[in-house]
Amino acid sequence: MGENRRPLLGIESLRKSFGKVEVLKGIDMAVHKGEVVSVIGPSGSGKTTLLRCVNFLEIYERGSIRIDGQEVGYRDGDNRQRRGETDLARMRAETGMVFQSFNLFPHLTAVQNVMLGLVKVRRKPKQEAREIAEHWLKRVGLGHRIDSLPAELSGGQQQRVGIARAVAMEPKILLLDEITSALDPELVTEVLDVVRQLAEDGMTMLMVTHEIAFARDASDRIVFMDDGRVSAEGPPGELMAQAGSNERLDAFLSRFRTSHL
Amino acid sequence: MNYHLNFNLIWRHFDKLWQGLVLSLELAVLSILIGAIIGLVLAIWYVSAGKLVRAIISAYVEFIRNVPLILLVYIVFYGIPTVVDFAYSATVSFVGTLSLYAGAYLVEVFRSGLEAVPRGQIDAGKAIGLTPLQRLLHVRLPTMARITLPALSNTFISLFKDTSVASVISVPELTYGAQWINFNTFRIVEVYIVTTIMYLITGYSILFGLRGLERRFRAER
Ligand SMILES: Nc1ncnc2c1ncn2[C@@H]1O[C@H](COP(=O)(O)OP(=O)(O)O)[C@@H](O)[C@H]1O
Ligand SMILES: [Mg+2]
C-alpha cells in the first residue's frame, strides 16, 4: 500500500464536541487512493460525525483533515482561518457524499438531481451534463427511470440516484453513511451491488456501514470506532482476529455473528 | 313587512358593481405580487441576518399585525402626506398599504417555509459543492414554494376581501360601488344581496382555481 505515500485523505488528532460533549476524541486515519475503508462501531460512537467533518458539514476546530494535502475547513497558513463559503463549496465538490436518508432534491427528477452539480458546480453545458447524468443512472441500473421524481421511486432506487449524483461529480473520495440502513431488507442488495462495482472500478471510499459481511468482503481495511476513538483497525481478517483481545470489538461483533454471519 | 324587493335599479347601475369588482381583483393581485416580493426579500434576509435585522423585521411584522387594516389605510392616505409633503392617489396609497400588510403576513409564511426545508436537502446541496446562493435558488426556494403555496392562496383570498376597506378612502372598488348605488337609489337590501353574492362567487372561484393550480403544481413536481 506504500504507507509513506501521502494519503488521499489524512485525518490527524481530530476532535469534535457538541457543546460540552466531546464526540470525537482524537481520531487518526488515512485513506489512500483506490482504497475502500469501512467504519463500523456502535451507534453513537461518532461515525456520522466523522464523515460529516470530512466535508465540513460539521465544523471541526481541533485536529486536521486533509484531502490531497489541502486542509478541508481552513486556509493554509499559520493562523487557522476558516475557509469562506465559496472556497468551502469548491472543497466540498472534491468529496462525494451519500446519505442514510437519500436526501434527494424532491422537486427534481432523477436526471435533474444528478445534473444539478454538474451544471452549477462543474459548469458543464446542459447537454453534456445530461449525457453524463444518464450514463451514471444507467450504471446504477436506473436507465429506465431517469425522468422519475424521487417520490415515484423506491428507497433502493432513490439511494442509487443518490450514489449517481455523488459519483457523477467525479469526487476524489466518496463518503457513504449507512446508506442501506433506511432500506427494506429486500432492497439492500441492489444498492450494495452498486457500491461493490464502484469499489472494483477503483473509487476511493470511506463508508460507515452496519453490513458487517459486506464490509468484510468489499473493504481493504475496517476501522472499529468506539466512543469517539479508533479502537481497532486492520484488513478485514486481521480486524476480526483482534476480537479476542478487544472486549468492545468482541461485544460489537457478537451481535452480528448470531444474525448475519 | 312592507319592503318590496326591487332589483331594477341595481341592474341599471350594475356597471358600478362590475367595474368595482374588476378593480377589487386588480388591487388584490397587485398587492399579493408586491407583498410577496416584500415578504420573500425580508424572509430571506431574516433567516440569514443577525439579531438587529431580525428585531427590525419582527417589529414591522408585529406592528402591521396588531394595527387594524382600516387604521393603516388612514395612516398611509391621510397621515403620511400630511407629515411629509408628498401626495398620491387613493388607489396608489391603498395598494401600498395592502402590499405592506400582505408583506408582513407573507414574511412569516416564507420564513417558516424556508426553515421547514429539511436539513438533509441543504446538506446534500452543500455536499455537491453548491454555494449558499445556489443552495437558496436551487434547493431552498423550490421546496419553500411547495410548502407555502396553500398559505399563499389563503392570503390572496383574504386580501381580495380586504380590498373592501379601500371604500373608506373612496377607491371605487366593489364595496364602494355598492355604497354609491345605495346612496343614489336607497335599495340597501338589494344592493348588498347582489354585492355579497358577487364577493362569494368570486372568492370561491379564486379558491377552486388556486386549489386546482396547487394540485397541478404538486403533481408535476
Ligand atoms: N448536531 C448534533 N448536536 C448535538 N449532538 C450531536 C449532534 N450530532 C451528533 N450528536 C451526538 O454525537 C454522538 C455521535 O453521534 P453520531 O456521529 O451520529 O454517531 P454514529 O453515527 O456513530 O451513530 C451522539 O451521542 C449524538 O447524540
Ligand atoms: Mg450514524
Short mmCIF file of C-alpha atoms and ligand atoms in Angstrom, two decimals:
data_model
loop_
_atom_site.label_atom_id
_atom_site.label_comp_id
_atom_site.label_asym_id
_atom_site.label_seq_id
_atom_site.Cartn_x
_atom_site.Cartn_y
_atom_site.Cartn_z
CA MET A 1 0.00 0.00 0.00
CA GLY A 2 3.03 2.29 0.17
CA GLU A 3 2.49 3.55 3.70
CA ASN A 4 4.80 6.54 3.41
CA ARG A 5 2.97 7.89 0.39
CA ARG A 6 0.80 10.90 1.23
CA PRO A 7 -2.71 9.58 1.81
CA LEU A 8 -5.60 10.93 -0.24
CA LEU A 9 -7.46 11.54 2.99
CA GLY A 10 -5.42 12.18 6.10
CA ILE A 11 -7.07 12.74 9.45
CA GLU A 12 -4.90 13.67 12.43
CA SER A 13 -5.85 14.13 16.08
CA LEU A 14 -9.36 15.14 15.10
CA ARG A 15 -11.54 16.26 17.98
CA LYS A 16 -15.11 17.44 17.80
CA SER A 17 -17.51 18.49 20.53
CA PHE A 18 -21.17 19.37 20.50
CA GLY A 19 -21.40 21.88 23.31
CA LYS A 20 -19.71 20.28 26.28
CA VAL A 21 -19.96 16.75 24.93
CA GLU A 22 -16.86 15.53 23.15
CA VAL A 23 -17.94 13.18 20.37
CA LEU A 24 -14.64 12.65 18.53
CA LYS A 25 -11.75 12.27 20.95
CA GLY A 26 -8.68 12.31 18.75
CA ILE A 27 -9.07 10.39 15.51
CA ASP A 28 -6.17 9.43 13.28
CA MET A 29 -6.96 7.83 10.00
CA ALA A 30 -5.58 7.59 6.49
CA VAL A 31 -7.25 6.53 3.28
CA HIS A 32 -5.09 6.06 0.23
CA LYS A 33 -6.12 6.45 -3.38
CA GLY A 34 -8.18 3.49 -4.54
CA GLU A 35 -8.69 2.17 -1.03
CA VAL A 36 -12.03 1.14 0.41
CA VAL A 37 -12.20 1.68 4.15
CA SER A 38 -15.22 0.71 6.20
CA VAL A 39 -16.05 2.24 9.55
CA ILE A 40 -18.03 0.12 11.96
CA GLY A 41 -19.00 0.67 15.56
CA PRO A 42 -21.88 1.00 17.97
CA SER A 43 -24.45 3.69 17.40
CA GLY A 44 -23.42 6.99 18.97
CA SER A 45 -19.71 6.25 18.60
CA GLY A 46 -19.23 9.23 16.28
CA LYS A 47 -19.13 7.61 12.83
CA THR A 48 -21.56 10.02 11.19
CA THR A 49 -19.90 13.00 12.82
CA LEU A 50 -16.54 11.84 11.47
CA LEU A 51 -17.84 11.62 7.89
CA ARG A 52 -19.58 14.98 8.18
CA CYS A 53 -16.36 16.61 9.37
CA VAL A 54 -14.58 15.30 6.27
CA ASN A 55 -16.64 17.60 4.04
CA PHE A 56 -17.12 20.22 6.73
CA LEU A 57 -20.84 19.65 7.15
CA GLU A 58 -19.76 19.71 10.78
CA ILE A 59 -17.24 22.32 11.81
CA TYR A 60 -14.17 20.86 13.50
CA GLU A 61 -11.81 23.10 15.39
CA ARG A 62 -9.10 20.83 16.68
CA GLY A 63 -7.02 18.46 14.63
CA SER A 64 -6.63 18.26 10.92
CA ILE A 65 -8.37 16.76 7.91
CA ARG A 66 -6.52 16.93 4.62
CA ILE A 67 -7.67 15.85 1.19
CA ASP A 68 -4.82 15.64 -1.28
CA GLY A 69 -2.77 17.69 1.13
CA GLN A 70 -5.31 20.51 1.48
CA GLU A 71 -6.87 21.24 4.84
CA VAL A 72 -10.63 20.87 4.41
CA GLY A 73 -12.10 23.65 6.51
CA TYR A 74 -9.21 26.06 6.92
CA ARG A 75 -6.93 28.09 4.73
CA ASP A 76 -3.25 27.25 4.57
CA GLY A 77 -1.06 29.38 6.76
CA ASP A 78 -0.24 29.63 10.42
CA ASN A 79 -3.31 31.39 11.75
CA ARG A 80 -6.02 28.82 11.21
CA GLN A 81 -8.53 30.86 9.25
CA ARG A 82 -11.82 29.28 8.26
CA ARG A 83 -12.40 29.00 4.53
CA GLY A 84 -15.03 31.32 3.05
CA GLU A 85 -18.28 29.80 1.78
CA THR A 86 -17.27 29.81 -1.88
CA ASP A 87 -13.94 28.26 -1.04
CA LEU A 88 -15.66 25.64 1.09
CA ALA A 89 -18.07 24.84 -1.73
CA ARG A 90 -15.08 24.25 -4.00
CA MET A 91 -13.50 21.94 -1.43
CA ARG A 92 -16.72 20.04 -0.89
CA ALA A 93 -17.08 19.40 -4.60
CA GLU A 94 -13.97 17.20 -4.29
CA THR A 95 -15.75 14.78 -1.97
CA GLY A 96 -18.96 12.94 -2.76
CA MET A 97 -21.43 12.05 -0.06
CA VAL A 98 -24.25 9.55 0.05
CA PHE A 99 -26.66 9.89 2.95
CA GLN A 100 -28.56 7.40 5.04
CA SER A 101 -31.83 9.20 4.22
CA PHE A 102 -31.01 9.71 0.49
CA ASN A 103 -31.65 13.47 0.65
CA LEU A 104 -32.59 13.77 -3.00
CA PHE A 105 -33.96 17.12 -4.16
CA PRO A 106 -37.68 16.34 -4.22
CA HIS A 107 -38.61 18.84 -6.92
CA LEU A 108 -36.10 17.48 -9.42
CA THR A 109 -36.27 14.29 -11.47
CA ALA A 110 -33.61 11.62 -11.14
CA VAL A 111 -31.61 13.00 -14.03
CA GLN A 112 -32.01 16.59 -12.81
CA ASN A 113 -30.78 15.57 -9.36
CA VAL A 114 -27.60 14.25 -10.93
CA MET A 115 -27.26 17.19 -13.34
CA LEU A 116 -27.56 19.99 -10.78
CA GLY A 117 -23.99 19.78 -9.51
CA LEU A 118 -22.61 19.14 -12.98
CA VAL A 119 -24.22 22.30 -14.34
CA LYS A 120 -23.91 24.65 -11.35
CA VAL A 121 -20.64 23.47 -9.83
CA ARG A 122 -18.75 21.80 -12.69
CA ARG A 123 -20.11 24.37 -15.17
CA LYS A 124 -20.86 21.74 -17.81
CA PRO A 125 -23.18 22.69 -20.66
CA LYS A 126 -26.71 21.27 -20.12
CA GLN A 127 -26.45 18.72 -22.92
CA GLU A 128 -23.14 17.31 -21.74
CA ALA A 129 -24.34 17.27 -18.11
CA ARG A 130 -27.41 15.34 -19.21
CA GLU A 131 -25.31 12.76 -21.03
CA ILE A 132 -23.08 12.27 -18.01
CA ALA A 133 -26.10 12.02 -15.72
CA GLU A 134 -27.79 9.47 -17.98
CA HIS A 135 -24.57 7.49 -18.16
CA TRP A 136 -24.37 7.24 -14.37
CA LEU A 137 -28.04 6.49 -13.94
CA LYS A 138 -27.61 3.61 -16.38
CA ARG A 139 -24.59 2.45 -14.43
CA VAL A 140 -26.67 2.20 -11.26
CA GLY A 141 -29.41 0.37 -13.17
CA LEU A 142 -31.86 3.26 -13.49
CA GLY A 143 -31.65 3.99 -17.20
CA HIS A 144 -35.41 3.49 -17.42
CA ARG A 145 -36.28 5.87 -14.57
CA ILE A 146 -34.29 8.98 -15.43
CA ASP A 147 -37.37 11.22 -15.61
CA SER A 148 -38.97 9.97 -12.40
CA LEU A 149 -39.32 12.17 -9.37
CA PRO A 150 -37.84 10.87 -6.10
CA ALA A 151 -41.35 10.35 -4.71
CA GLU A 152 -42.06 7.92 -7.55
CA LEU A 153 -39.02 5.77 -6.79
CA SER A 154 -38.49 3.01 -4.23
CA GLY A 155 -35.99 3.56 -1.43
CA GLY A 156 -33.39 1.43 -3.18
CA GLN A 157 -33.87 3.34 -6.42
CA GLN A 158 -33.66 6.69 -4.62
CA GLN A 159 -30.44 5.66 -2.95
CA ARG A 160 -28.98 4.61 -6.31
CA VAL A 161 -29.84 8.07 -7.65
CA GLY A 162 -28.06 9.43 -4.57
CA ILE A 163 -24.98 7.42 -5.48
CA ALA A 164 -25.14 8.54 -9.13
CA ARG A 165 -25.48 12.17 -8.00
CA ALA A 166 -22.32 11.84 -5.91
CA VAL A 167 -20.10 9.90 -8.33
CA ALA A 168 -21.10 11.91 -11.41
CA MET A 169 -19.14 14.81 -9.88
CA GLU A 170 -16.00 12.65 -10.12
CA PRO A 171 -15.07 13.16 -6.49
CA LYS A 172 -11.65 12.22 -5.23
CA ILE A 173 -13.27 10.26 -2.44
CA LEU A 174 -16.77 9.00 -1.80
CA LEU A 175 -18.25 9.13 1.71
CA LEU A 176 -21.11 6.74 2.42
CA ASP A 177 -23.03 6.95 5.68
CA GLU A 178 -25.04 3.80 6.40
CA ILE A 179 -26.58 4.06 3.00
CA THR A 180 -28.67 0.92 3.37
CA SER A 181 -29.99 1.35 6.91
CA ALA A 182 -33.15 3.14 5.83
CA LEU A 183 -33.97 0.47 3.25
CA ASP A 184 -36.26 -2.54 3.41
CA PRO A 185 -34.10 -5.68 3.59
CA GLU A 186 -35.01 -6.81 0.06
CA LEU A 187 -33.68 -3.54 -1.38
CA VAL A 188 -30.29 -3.63 0.34
CA THR A 189 -28.58 -5.89 -2.18
CA GLU A 190 -29.27 -3.74 -5.23
CA VAL A 191 -27.58 -0.79 -3.52
CA LEU A 192 -24.63 -2.78 -2.18
CA ASP A 193 -24.05 -4.25 -5.64
CA VAL A 194 -23.58 -0.73 -6.99
CA VAL A 195 -21.08 0.06 -4.24
CA ARG A 196 -19.20 -3.17 -4.89
CA GLN A 197 -18.99 -2.24 -8.58
CA LEU A 198 -17.61 1.21 -7.73
CA ALA A 199 -15.02 -0.41 -5.46
CA GLU A 200 -13.94 -2.71 -8.27
CA ASP A 201 -13.59 0.30 -10.57
CA GLY A 202 -11.11 1.82 -8.14
CA MET A 203 -13.23 4.51 -6.45
CA THR A 204 -11.72 5.61 -3.14
CA MET A 205 -14.34 5.16 -0.45
CA LEU A 206 -14.83 5.76 3.22
CA MET A 207 -18.02 4.08 4.27
CA VAL A 208 -19.86 3.74 7.53
CA THR A 209 -21.85 0.54 7.49
CA HIS A 210 -23.76 -1.91 9.63
CA GLU A 211 -23.45 -4.56 6.95
CA ILE A 212 -20.54 -6.39 8.51
CA ALA A 213 -20.49 -9.14 5.91
CA PHE A 214 -20.36 -6.57 3.14
CA ALA A 215 -17.64 -4.59 4.90
CA ARG A 216 -15.58 -7.75 5.24
CA ASP A 217 -15.96 -8.65 1.56
CA ALA A 218 -15.63 -5.24 -0.03
CA SER A 219 -13.11 -3.31 2.05
CA ASP A 220 -9.35 -3.20 2.13
CA ARG A 221 -9.47 -2.13 5.75
CA ILE A 222 -12.01 -1.90 8.51
CA VAL A 223 -11.90 0.67 11.30
CA PHE A 224 -13.75 -0.07 14.51
CA MET A 225 -14.85 3.10 16.28
CA ASP A 226 -15.92 3.14 19.88
CA ASP A 227 -16.82 6.15 22.00
CA GLY A 228 -15.18 8.71 19.71
CA ARG A 229 -11.94 6.80 19.24
CA VAL A 230 -10.50 4.33 16.77
CA SER A 231 -10.49 1.23 18.90
CA ALA A 232 -9.15 -1.22 16.32
CA GLU A 233 -8.30 -1.30 12.65
CA GLY A 234 -6.82 -3.50 10.02
CA PRO A 235 -7.58 -5.62 6.97
CA PRO A 236 -10.90 -7.47 7.48
CA GLY A 237 -9.40 -10.80 8.52
CA GLU A 238 -6.93 -9.16 10.87
CA LEU A 239 -9.58 -6.99 12.47
CA MET A 240 -11.88 -9.92 13.11
CA ALA A 241 -8.96 -11.73 14.72
CA GLN A 242 -8.44 -8.82 17.13
CA ALA A 243 -11.84 -9.51 18.67
CA GLY A 244 -10.18 -11.96 21.03
CA SER A 245 -8.14 -9.22 22.68
CA ASN A 246 -10.61 -6.34 22.33
CA GLU A 247 -13.67 -6.75 24.50
CA ARG A 248 -15.64 -3.91 22.96
CA LEU A 249 -14.99 -5.15 19.44
CA ASP A 250 -15.92 -8.66 20.51
CA ALA A 251 -19.17 -7.44 22.03
CA PHE A 252 -19.97 -5.43 18.92
CA LEU A 253 -19.23 -8.27 16.50
CA SER A 254 -21.06 -10.89 18.55
CA ARG A 255 -24.34 -9.20 17.68
CA PHE A 256 -23.68 -9.92 14.03
CA ARG A 257 -22.28 -13.41 14.48
CA THR A 258 -25.63 -14.71 15.57
CA SER A 259 -27.68 -12.92 12.93
CA HIS A 260 -25.67 -12.35 9.75
CA LEU A 261 -22.52 -14.43 9.76
CA MET B 1 -93.11 43.64 6.29
CA ASN B 2 -93.83 46.22 3.65
CA TYR B 3 -90.40 46.33 1.94
CA HIS B 4 -90.71 45.00 -1.60
CA LEU B 5 -87.55 43.74 -3.23
CA ASN B 6 -86.89 45.52 -6.49
CA PHE B 7 -83.65 44.81 -8.31
CA ASN B 8 -84.35 47.01 -11.36
CA LEU B 9 -82.37 49.95 -10.05
CA ILE B 10 -79.47 47.65 -9.20
CA TRP B 11 -79.28 46.29 -12.73
CA ARG B 12 -79.43 49.83 -14.13
CA HIS B 13 -76.23 50.68 -12.17
CA PHE B 14 -74.67 47.24 -12.38
CA ASP B 15 -71.63 48.57 -14.25
CA LYS B 16 -70.63 50.34 -10.98
CA LEU B 17 -70.53 46.94 -9.27
CA TRP B 18 -68.87 45.18 -12.18
CA GLN B 19 -66.13 47.80 -12.55
CA GLY B 20 -65.75 47.75 -8.77
CA LEU B 21 -65.24 44.00 -8.79
CA VAL B 22 -62.62 44.26 -11.51
CA LEU B 23 -60.80 46.94 -9.52
CA SER B 24 -61.00 44.85 -6.32
CA LEU B 25 -59.35 41.96 -8.14
CA GLU B 26 -56.69 44.26 -9.56
CA LEU B 27 -55.95 45.67 -6.11
CA ALA B 28 -55.68 42.17 -4.65
CA VAL B 29 -53.42 40.89 -7.44
CA LEU B 30 -51.09 43.90 -7.28
CA SER B 31 -50.91 43.71 -3.50
CA ILE B 32 -50.16 39.99 -3.39
CA LEU B 33 -47.42 40.43 -6.01
CA ILE B 34 -45.76 43.37 -4.27
CA GLY B 35 -46.45 41.82 -0.85
CA ALA B 36 -44.86 38.54 -1.95
CA ILE B 37 -41.72 40.37 -3.07
CA ILE B 38 -41.56 42.26 0.25
CA GLY B 39 -42.23 39.05 2.17
CA LEU B 40 -39.68 36.99 0.27
CA VAL B 41 -36.90 39.54 0.48
CA LEU B 42 -37.47 40.09 4.19
CA ALA B 43 -37.79 36.36 4.90
CA ILE B 44 -34.50 35.56 3.16
CA TRP B 45 -32.89 38.49 4.91
CA TYR B 46 -34.32 37.35 8.23
CA VAL B 47 -33.00 33.79 8.06
CA SER B 48 -29.52 34.91 7.06
CA ALA B 49 -29.12 38.03 9.19
CA GLY B 50 -28.10 38.86 12.72
CA LYS B 51 -30.17 39.83 15.73
CA LEU B 52 -30.63 43.53 14.88
CA VAL B 53 -32.10 42.93 11.42
CA ARG B 54 -34.30 40.18 12.84
CA ALA B 55 -35.58 42.52 15.51
CA ILE B 56 -36.41 45.22 12.96
CA ILE B 57 -38.23 42.78 10.68
CA SER B 58 -40.13 41.33 13.64
CA ALA B 59 -41.12 44.83 14.72
CA TYR B 60 -42.56 45.52 11.26
CA VAL B 61 -44.49 42.26 11.31
CA GLU B 62 -45.81 42.84 14.82
CA PHE B 63 -46.80 46.42 14.08
CA ILE B 64 -48.80 45.53 10.98
CA ARG B 65 -50.43 42.52 12.58
CA ASN B 66 -51.59 44.45 15.62
CA VAL B 67 -52.98 47.55 13.94
CA PRO B 68 -56.39 47.26 12.25
CA LEU B 69 -56.11 47.43 8.47
CA ILE B 70 -58.54 50.35 8.28
CA LEU B 71 -56.26 52.38 10.54
CA LEU B 72 -53.24 51.55 8.38
CA VAL B 73 -55.20 52.77 5.38
CA TYR B 74 -55.93 56.09 7.11
CA ILE B 75 -52.34 56.47 8.31
CA VAL B 76 -50.90 55.95 4.85
CA PHE B 77 -53.50 58.00 2.96
CA TYR B 78 -54.02 60.92 5.35
CA GLY B 79 -51.17 60.72 7.83
CA ILE B 80 -48.06 60.34 5.73
CA PRO B 81 -48.86 63.05 3.11
CA THR B 82 -49.58 65.47 5.99
CA VAL B 83 -46.24 64.90 7.65
CA VAL B 84 -44.06 64.65 4.55
CA ASP B 85 -45.01 66.79 1.62
CA PHE B 86 -45.92 64.04 -0.78
CA ALA B 87 -49.23 63.24 -2.43
CA TYR B 88 -50.55 60.12 -4.09
CA SER B 89 -53.93 58.97 -5.30
CA ALA B 90 -56.20 56.96 -3.04
CA THR B 91 -55.72 53.87 -5.22
CA VAL B 92 -51.92 54.04 -5.17
CA SER B 93 -51.98 54.69 -1.44
CA PHE B 94 -54.23 51.69 -0.87
CA VAL B 95 -52.12 49.32 -3.00
CA GLY B 96 -49.11 50.45 -0.98
CA THR B 97 -50.90 49.83 2.29
CA LEU B 98 -52.29 46.45 1.34
CA SER B 99 -48.89 45.39 -0.03
CA LEU B 100 -47.19 46.28 3.25
CA TYR B 101 -49.97 44.46 5.05
CA ALA B 102 -49.66 41.35 2.86
CA GLY B 103 -45.87 41.56 3.11
CA ALA B 104 -45.98 41.34 6.90
CA TYR B 105 -48.08 38.19 6.79
CA LEU B 106 -46.02 36.65 4.00
CA VAL B 107 -42.67 37.25 5.77
CA GLU B 108 -43.93 34.83 8.39
CA VAL B 109 -45.21 32.37 5.79
CA PHE B 110 -41.98 32.40 3.79
CA ARG B 111 -39.74 32.40 6.83
CA SER B 112 -41.35 29.31 8.27
CA GLY B 113 -41.31 27.77 4.78
CA LEU B 114 -37.58 28.40 4.45
CA GLU B 115 -36.97 26.97 7.90
CA ALA B 116 -39.07 23.92 7.08
CA VAL B 117 -36.74 22.86 4.25
CA PRO B 118 -35.25 19.61 5.60
CA ARG B 119 -31.65 19.86 6.81
CA GLY B 120 -30.76 16.83 4.72
CA GLN B 121 -31.59 18.61 1.48
CA ILE B 122 -29.40 21.55 2.41
CA ASP B 123 -26.60 19.16 3.40
CA ALA B 124 -26.96 17.41 0.04
CA GLY B 125 -26.65 20.78 -1.69
CA LYS B 126 -23.52 21.56 0.31
CA ALA B 127 -22.08 18.14 -0.38
CA ILE B 128 -22.17 18.57 -4.17
CA GLY B 129 -20.44 21.92 -3.77
CA LEU B 130 -23.27 24.43 -4.22
CA THR B 131 -22.56 27.90 -2.85
CA PRO B 132 -25.03 29.45 -0.38
CA LEU B 133 -26.71 31.45 -3.14
CA GLN B 134 -27.02 28.36 -5.35
CA ARG B 135 -28.46 26.41 -2.44
CA LEU B 136 -31.01 29.17 -1.89
CA LEU B 137 -32.03 29.28 -5.56
CA HIS B 138 -31.98 25.59 -6.41
CA VAL B 139 -32.71 23.83 -3.14
CA ARG B 140 -34.38 26.04 -0.56
CA LEU B 141 -36.68 28.24 -2.65
CA PRO B 142 -38.24 25.42 -4.72
CA THR B 143 -39.01 23.42 -1.61
CA MET B 144 -40.22 26.52 0.21
CA ALA B 145 -42.54 27.31 -2.71
CA ARG B 146 -44.21 23.92 -2.45
CA ILE B 147 -44.57 24.22 1.31
CA THR B 148 -46.00 27.74 1.22
CA LEU B 149 -48.32 27.56 -1.78
CA PRO B 150 -51.51 26.80 0.22
CA ALA B 151 -50.81 29.64 2.65
CA LEU B 152 -50.16 31.94 -0.30
CA SER B 153 -53.57 31.07 -1.78
CA ASN B 154 -55.29 31.72 1.54
CA THR B 155 -53.56 35.07 1.87
CA PHE B 156 -54.70 36.04 -1.60
CA ILE B 157 -58.33 35.21 -0.79
CA SER B 158 -58.18 37.28 2.41
CA LEU B 159 -56.61 40.15 0.51
CA PHE B 160 -59.42 40.06 -2.01
CA LYS B 161 -61.94 40.51 0.80
CA ASP B 162 -59.76 43.14 2.49
CA THR B 163 -59.90 45.32 -0.63
CA SER B 164 -63.35 46.37 0.60
CA VAL B 165 -61.58 48.55 3.17
CA ALA B 166 -60.46 50.80 0.28
CA SER B 167 -64.03 52.16 0.16
CA VAL B 168 -63.24 54.32 3.22
CA ILE B 169 -60.89 56.42 1.12
CA SER B 170 -63.24 56.38 -1.89
CA VAL B 171 -61.35 53.93 -4.06
CA PRO B 172 -64.12 52.82 -6.45
CA GLU B 173 -63.87 49.08 -5.77
CA LEU B 174 -66.81 46.73 -5.25
CA THR B 175 -67.93 47.83 -1.76
CA TYR B 176 -67.62 51.48 -2.75
CA GLY B 177 -69.78 50.75 -5.83
CA ALA B 178 -72.38 49.18 -3.55
CA GLN B 179 -72.37 52.22 -1.28
CA TRP B 180 -72.72 54.54 -4.26
CA ILE B 181 -75.78 52.65 -5.53
CA ASN B 182 -77.23 52.60 -2.03
CA PHE B 183 -76.86 56.38 -1.64
CA ASN B 184 -78.34 57.03 -5.06
CA THR B 185 -81.22 54.51 -5.10
CA PHE B 186 -81.84 53.65 -1.43
CA ARG B 187 -82.19 49.97 -2.42
CA ILE B 188 -79.95 48.95 0.51
CA VAL B 189 -81.10 45.33 0.83
CA GLU B 190 -80.96 44.55 -2.87
CA VAL B 191 -77.58 46.12 -3.44
CA TYR B 192 -75.95 44.29 -0.54
CA ILE B 193 -77.55 40.98 -1.58
CA VAL B 194 -76.08 41.36 -5.06
CA THR B 195 -72.71 42.56 -3.74
CA THR B 196 -72.43 39.73 -1.24
CA ILE B 197 -73.20 37.20 -3.94
CA MET B 198 -70.52 38.79 -6.14
CA TYR B 199 -67.91 38.53 -3.35
CA LEU B 200 -68.89 34.93 -2.66
CA ILE B 201 -68.85 33.76 -6.27
CA THR B 202 -65.53 35.46 -6.95
CA GLY B 203 -63.99 34.25 -3.69
CA TYR B 204 -64.99 30.65 -4.34
CA SER B 205 -63.84 30.81 -7.96
CA ILE B 206 -60.43 32.01 -6.81
CA LEU B 207 -60.34 29.29 -4.15
CA PHE B 208 -61.12 26.48 -6.58
CA GLY B 209 -58.81 27.91 -9.22
CA LEU B 210 -55.89 28.12 -6.80
CA ARG B 211 -56.53 24.70 -5.28
CA GLY B 212 -56.50 23.30 -8.82
CA LEU B 213 -53.22 25.07 -9.51
CA GLU B 214 -51.75 23.71 -6.28
CA ARG B 215 -52.73 20.17 -7.22
CA ARG B 216 -51.19 20.53 -10.66
CA PHE B 217 -48.06 22.01 -9.18
CA ARG B 218 -47.76 19.14 -6.75
CA ALA B 219 -48.44 16.52 -9.41
CA GLU B 220 -45.90 17.95 -11.82
CA ARG B 221 -43.10 18.44 -9.41
N1 LIG C 1 -25.79 18.06 15.78
C1 LIG C 1 -25.57 17.45 16.96
N2 LIG C 1 -25.76 18.11 18.11
C2 LIG C 1 -25.51 17.51 19.31
N3 LIG C 1 -25.12 16.25 19.45
C3 LIG C 1 -24.92 15.53 18.34
C4 LIG C 1 -25.13 16.08 17.04
N4 LIG C 1 -24.86 15.13 16.12
C5 LIG C 1 -24.50 14.03 16.81
N5 LIG C 1 -24.52 14.27 18.14
C6 LIG C 1 -24.14 13.31 19.20
O1 LIG C 1 -22.85 12.83 18.92
C7 LIG C 1 -22.73 11.47 19.21
C8 LIG C 1 -22.24 10.72 17.99
O2 LIG C 1 -23.23 10.74 17.01
P1 LIG C 1 -23.03 10.14 15.57
O3 LIG C 1 -21.80 10.70 14.97
O4 LIG C 1 -24.30 10.32 14.82
O5 LIG C 1 -22.80 8.59 15.90
P2 LIG C 1 -22.98 7.33 14.98
O6 LIG C 1 -23.10 7.76 13.58
O7 LIG C 1 -21.77 6.51 15.26
O8 LIG C 1 -24.21 6.64 15.49
C9 LIG C 1 -24.09 11.02 19.68
O9 LIG C 1 -24.07 10.98 21.08
C10 LIG C 1 -25.01 12.09 19.19
O10 LIG C 1 -26.10 12.24 20.05
MG MG C 2 -24.63 7.46 12.17
#
